[in-house]
Coordinates of N, CA and C and ligand atoms in Angstrom, one line a residue:
M1 N -47.2 -5.6 -9.7 CA -47.4 -5.2 -7.9 C -46.0 -4.5 -9.0
A2 N -47.1 -3.5 -7.7 CA -45.0 -1.9 -8.5 C -43.9 -2.9 -7.2
H3 N -43.7 -2.2 -8.7 CA -41.7 -1.7 -7.1 C -41.5 -1.8 -6.6
E4 N -41.0 -2.2 -5.6 CA -40.8 -1.3 -4.6 C -39.5 -0.7 -4.1
S5 N -38.7 0.1 -4.2 CA -37.4 0.3 -4.8 C -36.6 -0.1 -3.1
Q6 N -35.6 -0.4 -3.7 CA -34.6 -1.8 -2.3 C -33.5 -0.6 -2.0
V7 N -33.4 -0.2 -0.7 CA -32.4 0.3 -0.5 C -31.2 -0.3 0.1
A8 N -30.0 -0.2 0.3 CA -28.8 -1.3 1.5 C -28.0 0.5 1.3
I9 N -27.7 -0.2 2.7 CA -26.8 0.2 3.7 C -25.6 -0.7 3.4
V10 N -24.5 -0.4 3.0 CA -23.4 -0.7 2.9 C -22.2 0.8 3.8
P11 N -22.2 -0.6 5.3 CA -21.6 0.4 6.5 C -20.5 -0.1 6.6
G12 N -19.9 1.2 7.4 CA -18.2 0.5 7.8 C -17.5 1.4 8.2
S13 N -16.4 1.2 8.4 CA -15.3 2.4 8.6 C -14.5 3.2 7.7
F14 N -14.2 2.5 6.3 CA -13.5 2.3 5.1 C -12.2 3.5 5.0
D15 N -11.6 2.9 6.4 CA -10.4 3.9 7.1 C -8.8 3.2 6.3
P16 N -8.4 3.1 5.5 CA -9.0 4.1 4.2 C -10.0 2.9 3.1
V17 N -10.8 3.7 1.7 CA -11.2 3.3 0.8 C -10.6 1.9 0.6
T18 N -11.1 0.8 0.4 CA -9.8 -0.1 -0.8 C -10.9 -0.7 -1.9
V19 N -10.1 -1.7 -3.3 CA -10.3 -1.7 -4.2 C -11.3 -2.9 -3.3
G20 N -11.0 -3.2 -2.5 CA -12.1 -4.7 -1.6 C -13.6 -3.7 -1.4
H21 N -13.6 -3.3 -0.2 CA -14.5 -2.0 -0.3 C -15.2 -1.5 -2.0
V22 N -14.1 -0.8 -2.8 CA -15.4 -0.4 -4.0 C -16.0 -2.3 -5.2
D23 N -15.3 -3.7 -5.2 CA -15.7 -4.5 -5.3 C -16.9 -5.0 -4.9
L24 N -16.8 -4.7 -3.1 CA -18.5 -5.2 -2.7 C -19.2 -4.1 -2.9
I25 N -19.3 -3.3 -2.6 CA -19.9 -1.9 -3.0 C -20.8 -1.6 -4.8
E26 N -19.9 -1.6 -5.4 CA -20.4 -2.4 -6.7 C -21.8 -3.9 -6.4
R27 N -20.7 -4.5 -6.4 CA -21.7 -6.0 -6.5 C -22.7 -5.8 -5.3
A28 N -23.4 -4.2 -4.5 CA -24.4 -3.9 -4.3 C -25.3 -3.7 -4.8
A29 N -24.0 -2.7 -5.6 CA -25.3 -1.8 -6.3 C -26.0 -2.8 -7.6
R30 N -25.4 -4.3 -8.0 CA -25.8 -4.4 -9.1 C -27.3 -5.1 -8.5
L31 N -27.2 -5.6 -7.1 CA -28.2 -6.6 -6.5 C -29.6 -5.8 -5.6
F32 N -29.4 -3.8 -5.3 CA -30.5 -3.3 -4.9 C -30.7 -1.7 -6.0
D33 N -31.3 -1.2 -5.3 CA -32.3 0.2 -7.0 C -30.8 0.5 -5.8
R34 N -31.0 1.0 -4.9 CA -29.7 2.7 -4.4 C -29.1 1.8 -3.2
V35 N -27.8 2.8 -3.4 CA -26.3 2.4 -2.2 C -26.4 2.9 -2.0
I36 N -26.3 3.4 0.0 CA -25.9 4.4 0.8 C -24.5 4.1 1.6
V37 N -23.5 3.7 1.2 CA -22.6 3.9 1.2 C -22.5 4.7 2.3
A38 N -22.5 4.7 4.2 CA -22.9 4.6 5.2 C -20.9 4.8 6.1
V39 N -20.1 5.7 6.6 CA -18.7 5.8 7.4 C -19.2 5.9 8.4
L40 N -19.3 5.4 9.6 CA -19.3 5.3 11.5 C -18.3 6.8 11.9
T41 N -18.9 7.5 12.2 CA -18.0 8.4 13.2 C -18.4 8.4 14.4
N42 N -19.0 8.1 15.8 CA -18.5 7.9 16.7 C -18.0 6.1 16.6
S43 N -16.5 5.8 16.0 CA -16.1 4.3 16.1 C -15.0 4.2 17.4
A44 N -15.1 3.4 18.0 CA -13.9 3.5 19.4 C -13.2 3.7 18.8
K45 N -12.3 3.2 17.8 CA -11.1 3.0 17.3 C -10.6 4.8 16.9
Q46 N -9.3 4.4 17.0 CA -8.3 6.1 16.9 C -9.0 5.9 14.9
P47 N -9.1 7.1 14.3 CA -9.3 6.3 13.0 C -7.8 7.1 12.3
F48 N -7.6 6.1 11.1 CA -6.1 7.3 10.8 C -6.4 7.9 9.7
F49 N -7.4 8.4 9.0 CA -8.0 9.4 8.0 C -9.4 9.6 8.5
S50 N -9.9 11.2 8.7 CA -10.6 11.7 9.3 C -11.8 10.8 8.8
V51 N -12.8 11.1 9.9 CA -14.3 11.4 8.8 C -14.3 12.0 7.5
E52 N -13.7 13.3 7.7 CA -15.0 14.4 6.3 C -13.3 13.6 5.4
D53 N -12.2 13.6 5.2 CA -11.7 12.3 4.6 C -12.0 11.5 3.6
R54 N -12.2 10.8 4.6 CA -12.9 9.7 4.0 C -13.9 9.2 3.4
V55 N -14.9 10.0 3.7 CA -16.2 10.7 3.0 C -15.7 11.4 1.5
A56 N -14.5 12.5 1.7 CA -14.0 13.1 0.0 C -13.3 11.6 -0.8
M57 N -12.5 10.6 -0.5 CA -12.0 9.6 -0.8 C -13.1 8.5 -1.6
L58 N -14.1 7.8 -0.6 CA -14.6 8.0 -1.0 C -16.5 8.4 -2.1
C59 N -16.6 9.7 -2.1 CA -17.4 10.7 -2.9 C -16.5 10.4 -4.1
D60 N -14.9 11.1 -3.8 CA -14.7 10.5 -5.1 C -14.6 9.6 -6.2
V61 N -14.4 8.6 -5.6 CA -14.5 7.5 -6.4 C -15.9 6.7 -6.9
F62 N -17.2 7.3 -6.3 CA -18.3 7.1 -6.6 C -18.7 8.5 -6.9
K63 N -18.4 9.0 -7.8 CA -18.7 10.3 -8.5 C -19.9 9.9 -9.6
G64 N -20.8 10.5 -9.8 CA -21.6 10.0 -10.8 C -22.4 9.2 -10.9
R65 N -22.2 7.8 -10.4 CA -22.3 6.8 -10.2 C -22.9 6.8 -9.7
A66 N -24.9 7.0 -10.8 CA -26.2 6.6 -10.4 C -26.3 5.2 -9.3
G67 N -26.9 5.7 -8.2 CA -27.9 4.5 -7.2 C -26.7 4.6 -6.2
I68 N -25.7 5.6 -6.2 CA -24.6 5.1 -5.0 C -24.6 6.5 -4.1
D69 N -24.6 6.5 -2.8 CA -25.2 7.8 -1.8 C -23.5 7.3 -1.3
V70 N -22.7 8.8 -0.9 CA -22.0 8.3 0.3 C -22.8 9.7 1.6
D71 N -22.3 9.0 2.7 CA -23.2 9.0 3.6 C -22.5 8.8 5.0
T72 N -22.9 9.4 6.9 CA -22.6 9.5 7.7 C -23.4 9.4 8.8
F73 N -22.8 8.9 9.6 CA -24.6 8.1 10.9 C -23.5 7.5 11.6
G74 N -23.5 7.7 12.4 CA -23.0 7.2 14.3 C -24.3 7.0 14.8
G75 N -24.1 6.2 16.1 CA -25.6 5.6 16.6 C -25.2 4.5 16.5
L76 N -26.9 3.4 16.8 CA -27.2 2.2 16.1 C -27.0 2.0 14.4
L77 N -26.2 1.0 14.0 CA -26.5 0.9 12.7 C -27.7 1.0 12.6
V78 N -28.5 -0.5 13.2 CA -30.8 -0.2 12.3 C -31.4 0.6 12.6
D79 N -30.9 1.5 13.7 CA -31.8 2.9 13.4 C -31.5 3.7 12.0
Y80 N -29.5 3.9 11.7 CA -30.3 4.7 10.6 C -30.2 3.8 9.2
A81 N -30.4 3.0 9.8 CA -30.9 1.8 7.9 C -32.5 2.2 9.0
R82 N -33.2 2.3 9.2 CA -34.6 2.5 9.7 C -35.2 4.0 9.3
A83 N -33.7 4.8 9.5 CA -34.2 6.8 9.1 C -34.6 6.7 7.8
K84 N -33.5 5.8 7.0 CA -33.0 6.0 5.6 C -34.3 4.9 4.7
Q85 N -35.6 4.4 5.0 CA -35.8 3.2 5.2 C -35.0 2.0 3.9
A86 N -34.4 1.5 4.8 CA -33.4 0.5 3.9 C -33.5 -0.2 4.9
R87 N -34.6 -1.8 5.0 CA -34.4 -3.2 5.1 C -33.1 -3.6 4.7
V88 N -31.9 -3.5 4.5 CA -31.1 -4.2 3.7 C -29.8 -3.6 4.5
V89 N -28.4 -4.5 5.4 CA -27.8 -3.9 5.0 C -26.1 -5.2 4.8
V90 N -25.6 -4.8 3.9 CA -24.4 -5.4 3.3 C -23.2 -5.3 3.4
R91 N -22.5 -6.9 3.9 CA -21.0 -6.5 4.6 C -21.2 -7.7 4.6
G92 N -19.4 -7.7 3.7 CA -18.9 -8.4 3.0 C -17.7 -9.1 3.6
V93 N -17.5 -10.8 3.2 CA -16.8 -11.4 3.9 C -16.3 -12.0 3.7
R94 N -15.1 -12.6 4.0 CA -13.9 -12.6 2.9 C -13.1 -14.2 4.2
G95 N -13.4 -14.1 5.3 CA -12.8 -16.3 5.5 C -13.7 -16.1 6.5
V96 N -13.3 -17.4 7.6 CA -14.4 -18.1 8.6 C -14.1 -17.0 9.7
P97 N -13.1 -16.4 10.0 CA -13.1 -15.7 11.4 C -14.5 -14.5 11.3
E98 N -13.4 -13.6 9.8 CA -14.9 -12.6 9.1 C -16.0 -13.7 9.8
F99 N -16.3 -14.2 9.5 CA -18.2 -15.3 9.3 C -18.6 -15.4 10.6
D100 N -17.4 -15.4 11.1 CA -18.1 -15.5 12.6 C -18.6 -13.9 13.7
A101 N -17.6 -13.3 12.1 CA -17.5 -11.6 14.2 C -18.8 -11.3 12.9
E102 N -19.2 -11.3 11.0 CA -19.8 -11.0 11.1 C -21.3 -11.2 11.8
T103 N -21.7 -12.6 11.5 CA -22.7 -13.4 12.1 C -23.6 -12.9 13.4
Q104 N -22.3 -12.7 14.5 CA -22.8 -12.2 15.5 C -23.1 -10.9 15.5
M105 N -22.8 -9.6 14.8 CA -23.4 -8.3 14.8 C -24.6 -9.0 14.0
A106 N -24.6 -9.6 12.5 CA -26.0 -9.8 12.1 C -27.4 -10.0 12.8
L107 N -26.7 -11.1 14.1 CA -28.1 -11.4 15.3 C -28.1 -10.1 15.9
M108 N -27.4 -9.4 16.1 CA -27.4 -8.6 17.1 C -28.1 -8.5 16.8
N109 N -27.9 -7.3 14.7 CA -28.5 -6.3 15.1 C -30.4 -6.8 14.7
R110 N -30.5 -7.7 14.8 CA -31.4 -9.1 13.9 C -32.7 -8.2 16.0
R111 N -32.0 -8.3 16.5 CA -32.6 -9.1 17.7 C -32.9 -7.2 18.2
L112 N -31.8 -6.4 17.1 CA -32.0 -4.7 17.5 C -33.5 -4.5 17.0
N113 N -34.1 -5.5 15.5 CA -35.3 -4.7 14.3 C -35.1 -6.0 14.1
P114 N -35.9 -6.4 14.0 CA -36.2 -7.7 13.3 C -35.5 -8.1 12.0
D115 N -37.1 -6.4 11.6 CA -37.2 -5.9 10.0 C -36.4 -5.7 9.1
I116 N -34.7 -6.1 10.6 CA -33.2 -5.5 8.7 C -32.1 -6.3 8.7
E117 N -32.3 -6.7 7.6 CA -31.8 -8.3 7.1 C -30.5 -7.9 7.0
T118 N -30.1 -8.2 7.2 CA -28.0 -8.7 7.2 C -27.6 -9.5 5.6
V119 N -27.1 -9.1 4.8 CA -26.8 -9.3 3.3 C -25.2 -10.1 3.4
F120 N -24.6 -11.0 3.3 CA -23.2 -11.5 3.6 C -22.7 -11.4 1.4
V121 N -21.7 -10.8 0.8 CA -21.3 -10.6 -0.4 C -20.3 -12.2 -1.2
T122 N -19.7 -12.2 -1.1 CA -18.9 -12.9 -1.3 C -17.7 -11.7 -1.5
P123 N -16.3 -11.5 -2.1 CA -15.8 -11.3 -2.9 C -15.0 -10.6 -4.3
S124 N -15.2 -10.7 -4.1 CA -14.0 -10.8 -5.9 C -13.2 -11.7 -5.7
E125 N -12.6 -13.0 -6.2 CA -11.0 -13.8 -6.5 C -10.3 -12.7 -5.9
T126 N -10.2 -11.7 -7.1 CA -8.9 -11.0 -7.4 C -8.5 -9.2 -5.8
T127 N -10.1 -9.8 -5.3 CA -9.3 -8.6 -3.5 C -9.4 -9.3 -1.8
G128 N -10.0 -10.0 -2.5 CA -10.7 -11.0 -1.2 C -9.6 -10.8 -0.1
Y129 N -7.7 -10.1 -0.6 CA -7.4 -11.1 0.6 C -6.9 -8.9 1.0
V130 N -7.5 -8.2 0.3 CA -7.2 -6.7 0.6 C -8.5 -6.0 2.2
S131 N -7.5 -5.6 2.6 CA -7.9 -5.2 4.2 C -7.2 -3.5 4.3
S132 N -8.1 -2.4 5.2 CA -8.1 -0.8 5.2 C -6.8 -1.3 5.9
H133 N -6.6 -2.3 6.9 CA -5.5 -2.4 8.1 C -4.2 -2.8 7.7
L134 N -4.0 -3.6 6.0 CA -2.9 -3.9 6.1 C -1.9 -3.1 5.2
V135 N -4.4 -1.9 4.3 CA -3.4 -0.6 3.3 C -2.4 0.3 4.3
R136 N -3.0 0.1 5.5 CA -2.7 0.6 6.9 C -1.1 1.2 7.1
E137 N -0.7 -0.3 7.1 CA 0.7 -0.6 7.6 C 1.5 -1.0 6.5
I138 N 1.6 -1.3 5.5 CA 1.8 -0.8 3.7 C 2.7 0.8 4.0
A139 N 1.6 0.8 3.4 CA 1.4 2.6 3.3 C 3.2 3.2 4.3
A140 N 2.5 2.6 6.0 CA 3.4 3.8 7.1 C 4.7 3.0 6.6
L141 N 5.1 2.1 6.1 CA 6.0 1.1 6.3 C 6.4 1.3 5.2
G142 N 6.4 2.0 4.3 CA 6.7 2.6 2.5 C 6.9 1.4 1.9
G143 N 6.3 0.6 2.2 CA 5.2 -0.4 0.3 C 4.1 0.7 0.3
S144 N 4.4 -0.3 -1.7 CA 3.4 0.2 -2.7 C 2.1 -0.5 -2.1
V145 N 0.7 0.5 -2.9 CA -0.2 0.1 -2.0 C -0.8 0.6 -3.5
D146 N -0.3 0.3 -5.1 CA -1.0 1.3 -5.1 C -1.8 -1.1 -6.4
G147 N -3.0 0.3 -6.5 CA -3.3 -1.5 -6.9 C -4.6 -2.1 -5.4
L148 N -4.1 -2.0 -4.1 CA -5.4 -1.9 -3.4 C -5.6 -1.0 -3.2
V149 N -5.5 -0.2 -3.7 CA -6.3 1.3 -3.0 C -6.8 2.7 -4.3
P150 N -8.1 2.7 -4.3 CA -7.3 3.3 -5.9 C -7.3 4.7 -5.6
P151 N -6.9 5.0 -7.0 CA -5.9 5.9 -6.9 C -5.4 7.6 -6.4
I152 N -6.5 7.9 -6.1 CA -7.2 8.9 -4.9 C -6.8 8.6 -3.5
V153 N -6.7 7.4 -3.4 CA -6.3 6.9 -2.1 C -4.7 7.1 -1.5
V154 N -4.0 6.1 -2.8 CA -2.6 6.0 -3.0 C -1.8 7.5 -2.8
D155 N -3.0 8.7 -2.7 CA -1.5 9.4 -3.7 C -1.5 11.0 -2.3
R156 N -3.7 10.2 -1.3 CA -4.0 10.7 0.4 C -2.9 10.0 0.8
L157 N -1.9 8.9 0.4 CA -1.3 7.9 2.3 C -0.2 8.7 1.4
A158 N 0.0 8.8 0.1 CA 1.3 8.8 0.1 C 1.7 10.1 0.6
V159 N 0.7 11.7 0.6 CA 0.8 12.8 1.5 C 1.2 12.6 2.7
R160 N 0.1 11.8 4.0 CA 0.3 11.8 5.1 C 1.8 10.9 5.2
R161 N 2.5 10.2 3.4 CA 3.6 9.4 5.1 C 4.1 10.3 4.5
R162 N 5.0 11.2 3.1 CA 5.7 12.3 3.9 C 5.7 13.4 4.5
K163 N 4.3 13.9 5.4 CA 3.6 14.7 6.2 C 4.3 14.2 7.6
S164 N 4.5 12.3 8.1 CA 5.0 11.7 9.4 C 6.8 12.2 8.7
T165 N 6.1 11.7 7.8 CA 8.2 11.9 7.7 C 8.9 13.4 7.7
L166 N 8.6 13.9 7.6 CA 8.5 15.2 8.1 C 9.1 15.9 9.4
R167 N 8.0 15.6 10.0 CA 7.9 15.5 10.9 C 9.0 14.7 12.0
Q168 N 9.3 13.4 11.1 CA 10.8 12.9 12.2 C 11.8 13.6 12.1
V169 N 12.0 14.2 10.9 CA 13.6 15.1 10.5 C 13.6 16.7 11.5
Ligands
LIG201 O1 -15.5 -1.5 7.9 P1 -16.1 -2.0 9.6 O2 -15.0 -0.6 11.1 O3 -15.8 -3.3 9.8 O4 -17.5 -1.8 10.6 C1 -17.5 -1.3 11.1 C2 -19.6 -1.7 11.2 C3 -19.9 0.1 11.3 C4 -20.5 -1.3 10.4 C5 -20.0 -1.6 13.0 O5 -19.0 -1.0 14.2 C6 -21.7 -0.6 13.3 O6 -22.9 -1.5 12.9 N1 -21.5 0.6 14.0 C7 -22.4 0.8 14.7 C8 -23.1 0.4 16.1 C9 -23.8 -0.3 16.3 O7 -24.9 -0.5 15.3 N2 -23.0 -1.8 17.6 C10 -24.3 -2.3 16.9 C11 -23.3 -3.6 16.1 S1 -24.3 -5.6 16.2

């Protein structure tokens, strides 16, 4: 039987992309033929980086990486997945509270479209504590984010901090 190419979506805010996201995306790329990293455009949350900046950072991190594409989406995730002919959504689950929230989202997405399966991936033991939220907080307070985000993101966070420090003087 011919192998049907399996497309998986890794959706998220990626505000900004962390080493935890990179680990998750690389794990997804080992499981599926093609991975689409999809940045949500119409989040209710006030973003730290613009969608364009977040996409640019992700593209930089995965440039030349066969089988991994970066895209944006708005509206329902299941509608986007259907449009991309993807039957799988991959989410990283770092702990129990996240498992609860992710299970709720996975079940809601299944209700919306039973053809789409959500796959939970366990993070690396070295990146499982990293989150975009903590990275933003550390960067804003002048702490080092080296090793928590890809080097391009370290640079962008430093630029952001310099700009906000300049605005304060
Ligand atoms: O990185 P995040 O912020 O945890 O990602 C959340 C995301 C983008 C996966 C989620 O908010 C989402 O899928 N939003 C799209 C709107 C949608 O489909 N809502 C119904 C989900 S039950």
